[in-house]
Amino acid sequence: MEEKDILSEIFDHLFSSVASSPNKYRKVHTDIKPHIKLKIDENFSDAQTYVKQTYFNNIHYINLSRTFIQNKLKIKPEPVYDLLDTVQSLYLKHRKVADVNKPINDFIIIEKIAADLLPKKRKSQASFKSAAKAIVMMIFEMCDIGMPPQSTRKIKTPKRISDPSLFD
């Protein structure tokens, strides 16, 4: 099964219907890389060095997820906001905090959220787990969960998904 098919099935499960799958990858802008490295450093301990590796191992799914979200926001944004609300609620539940802007601290929280997003029949399939993890990591990258990077650093922070001008 191809990556876009895996993501399509996950988003289909999450959105009930996906308008169309993307036909190309979206390029990662250079200003995102320093931001995500800083964001990972601020949200996870040094002992969790595999977080960066997991991010880069799944960058293809993260890029495709951005494209799916971008397309869905243009067609019908409500399911995206419902997904965002679901991920934030799961974050609060698994992190046991009342603020989505608290540091994550433990990568298992992202893995638990990702597992909760998958259809039951796909929970044990590695490619689906990776794709769901990428969706959560994309939401993390966009600063909709976890501690945002400190503004004193001169690194551009991407707009949140919940910002209506995100994909204008």
Protein backbone atom coordinates (compact mmCIF):
# COMPACT_ATOMS: atom_id res chain seq x y z
CA MET A 1 0.00 0.00 0.00
CA GLU A 2 1.40 3.42 -0.95
CA GLU A 3 1.95 6.24 1.55
CA LYS A 4 -0.73 8.45 0.06
CA ASP A 5 -3.20 5.55 0.20
CA ILE A 6 -2.41 4.97 3.86
CA LEU A 7 -2.90 8.64 4.69
CA SER A 8 -6.02 8.74 2.57
CA GLU A 9 -7.54 5.90 4.56
CA ILE A 10 -6.62 7.54 7.87
CA PHE A 11 -8.01 10.91 6.83
CA ASP A 12 -11.05 9.19 5.37
CA HIS A 13 -11.61 7.63 8.76
CA LEU A 14 -11.05 10.99 10.50
CA PHE A 15 -12.97 13.20 8.09
CA SER A 16 -15.53 10.68 6.82
CA SER A 17 -14.55 11.64 3.27
CA VAL A 18 -11.43 13.08 1.67
CA ALA A 19 -12.01 15.07 -1.52
CA SER A 20 -8.92 13.84 -3.34
CA SER A 21 -5.45 12.66 -2.58
CA PRO A 22 -2.56 15.00 -3.35
CA ASN A 23 -0.54 14.37 -6.48
CA LYS A 24 2.77 15.77 -5.24
CA TYR A 25 4.71 16.42 -2.06
CA ARG A 26 4.80 19.87 -0.59
CA LYS A 27 8.33 21.15 -0.15
CA VAL A 28 9.59 21.78 3.37
CA HIS A 29 10.54 25.42 3.70
CA THR A 30 13.94 26.14 5.23
CA ASP A 31 12.41 28.22 8.03
CA ILE A 32 10.54 25.17 9.33
CA LYS A 33 13.67 23.11 10.03
CA PRO A 34 15.21 25.40 12.70
CA HIS A 35 11.76 25.87 14.20
CA ILE A 36 11.04 22.16 14.58
CA LYS A 37 14.49 21.41 15.99
CA LEU A 38 14.01 24.15 18.59
CA LYS A 39 10.43 23.03 19.32
CA ILE A 40 11.56 19.43 19.83
CA ASP A 41 14.37 20.57 22.13
CA GLU A 42 11.93 22.64 24.20
CA ASN A 43 9.32 19.89 24.45
CA PHE A 44 11.43 16.78 25.05
CA SER A 45 14.37 15.92 27.29
CA ASP A 46 17.84 15.19 25.92
CA ALA A 47 17.24 11.54 26.77
CA GLN A 48 14.60 11.38 24.04
CA THR A 49 16.94 11.92 21.08
CA TYR A 50 14.84 9.60 18.91
CA VAL A 51 12.14 12.30 18.62
CA LYS A 52 14.14 14.17 15.97
CA GLN A 53 14.92 10.94 14.18
CA THR A 54 11.25 9.92 14.23
CA TYR A 55 10.31 13.33 12.83
CA PHE A 56 12.73 13.02 9.93
CA ASN A 57 11.88 9.35 9.35
CA ASN A 58 8.26 10.41 8.83
CA ILE A 59 8.82 13.68 6.97
CA HIS A 60 7.21 12.24 3.84
CA TYR A 61 4.00 11.53 5.76
CA ILE A 62 4.20 14.95 7.45
CA ASN A 63 4.47 16.66 4.05
CA LEU A 64 1.54 14.68 2.67
CA SER A 65 -0.47 15.47 5.81
CA ARG A 66 0.09 19.19 5.25
CA THR A 67 -1.22 18.80 1.70
CA PHE A 68 -4.30 16.88 2.86
CA ILE A 69 -5.00 19.53 5.52
CA GLN A 70 -4.44 22.35 3.04
CA ASN A 71 -6.85 20.79 0.54
CA LYS A 72 -9.46 20.05 3.18
CA LEU A 73 -9.30 23.60 4.59
CA LYS A 74 -10.09 24.98 1.13
CA ILE A 75 -12.99 22.60 0.53
CA LYS A 76 -14.58 22.15 3.95
CA PRO A 77 -12.60 23.33 7.00
CA GLU A 78 -14.88 22.01 9.75
CA PRO A 79 -13.44 18.46 9.79
CA VAL A 80 -9.93 19.92 10.15
CA TYR A 81 -11.02 21.90 13.18
CA ASP A 82 -12.75 18.81 14.57
CA LEU A 83 -9.52 16.83 14.08
CA LEU A 84 -7.51 19.58 15.75
CA ASP A 85 -9.95 19.64 18.67
CA THR A 86 -9.74 15.85 18.97
CA VAL A 87 -5.94 15.85 18.97
CA GLN A 88 -5.86 18.66 21.54
CA SER A 89 -8.35 16.83 23.76
CA LEU A 90 -6.33 13.63 23.51
CA TYR A 91 -3.19 15.61 24.32
CA LEU A 92 -4.77 17.02 27.47
CA LYS A 93 -6.00 13.56 28.46
CA HIS A 94 -2.70 11.73 27.90
CA ARG A 95 -0.48 14.57 29.19
CA LYS A 96 -2.81 15.09 32.17
CA VAL A 97 -2.72 18.88 31.91
CA ALA A 98 -5.29 21.60 31.23
CA ASP A 99 -3.24 23.62 28.71
CA VAL A 100 -2.25 22.45 25.21
CA ASN A 101 0.80 24.75 25.34
CA LYS A 102 2.65 22.71 27.97
CA PRO A 103 5.82 20.79 27.02
CA ILE A 104 5.10 17.23 25.92
CA ASN A 105 8.06 15.71 27.85
CA ASP A 106 7.42 12.13 26.77
CA PHE A 107 7.12 10.94 23.17
CA ILE A 108 4.78 8.14 24.24
CA ILE A 109 2.07 10.83 24.38
CA ILE A 110 2.36 11.42 20.62
CA GLU A 111 2.27 7.65 20.07
CA LYS A 112 -0.86 7.29 22.24
CA ILE A 113 -2.65 10.12 20.42
CA ALA A 114 -1.69 8.59 17.07
CA ALA A 115 -3.01 5.18 18.14
CA ASP A 116 -6.30 6.78 19.23
CA LEU A 117 -6.71 8.30 15.73
CA LEU A 118 -6.44 5.02 13.84
CA PRO A 119 -9.32 2.77 12.81
CA LYS A 120 -9.29 -0.43 14.91
CA LYS A 121 -8.43 -2.66 11.94
CA ARG A 122 -5.24 -0.62 11.26
CA LYS A 123 -3.85 -0.17 14.79
CA SER A 124 -1.30 -2.98 14.42
CA GLN A 125 0.02 -2.03 10.97
CA ALA A 126 3.39 -0.23 11.12
CA SER A 127 2.81 2.01 8.10
CA PHE A 128 -0.51 3.25 9.49
CA LYS A 129 1.04 3.85 12.90
CA SER A 130 3.81 5.91 11.25
CA ALA A 131 1.32 7.91 9.21
CA ALA A 132 -0.87 8.65 12.24
CA LYS A 133 2.22 9.64 14.23
CA ALA A 134 3.14 12.01 11.39
CA ILE A 135 -0.29 13.65 11.54
CA VAL A 136 0.17 14.32 15.26
CA MET A 137 3.74 15.52 14.72
CA MET A 138 2.53 17.91 12.02
CA ILE A 139 -0.02 19.34 14.45
CA PHE A 140 2.79 19.59 17.03
CA GLU A 141 5.02 21.34 14.47
CA MET A 142 2.26 23.86 13.74
CA CYS A 143 2.22 24.72 17.49
CA ASP A 144 -1.32 23.48 18.12
CA ILE A 145 0.00 21.17 20.87
CA GLY A 146 3.14 21.40 22.99
CA MET A 147 5.15 24.39 24.09
CA PRO A 148 5.64 26.91 21.28
CA PRO A 149 9.22 28.05 20.67
CA GLN A 150 10.31 31.02 22.72
CA SER A 151 9.71 34.28 20.83
CA THR A 152 13.04 35.70 22.03
CA ARG A 153 14.74 33.50 19.44
CA LYS A 154 14.69 34.86 15.91
CA ILE A 155 13.19 31.79 14.29
CA LYS A 156 9.93 32.06 12.42
CA THR A 157 7.12 30.11 14.08
CA PRO A 158 4.54 28.73 11.65
CA LYS A 159 0.92 29.74 11.98
CA ARG A 160 -1.31 27.39 13.90
CA ILE A 161 -3.73 25.22 11.96
CA SER A 162 -6.51 26.98 13.81
CA ASP A 163 -5.38 30.29 12.24
CA PRO A 164 -7.74 30.83 9.27
CA SER A 165 -4.99 32.45 7.19
CA LEU A 166 -2.68 29.42 7.46
CA PHE A 167 -3.07 28.31 3.86
CA ASP A 168 -3.92 31.61 2.17
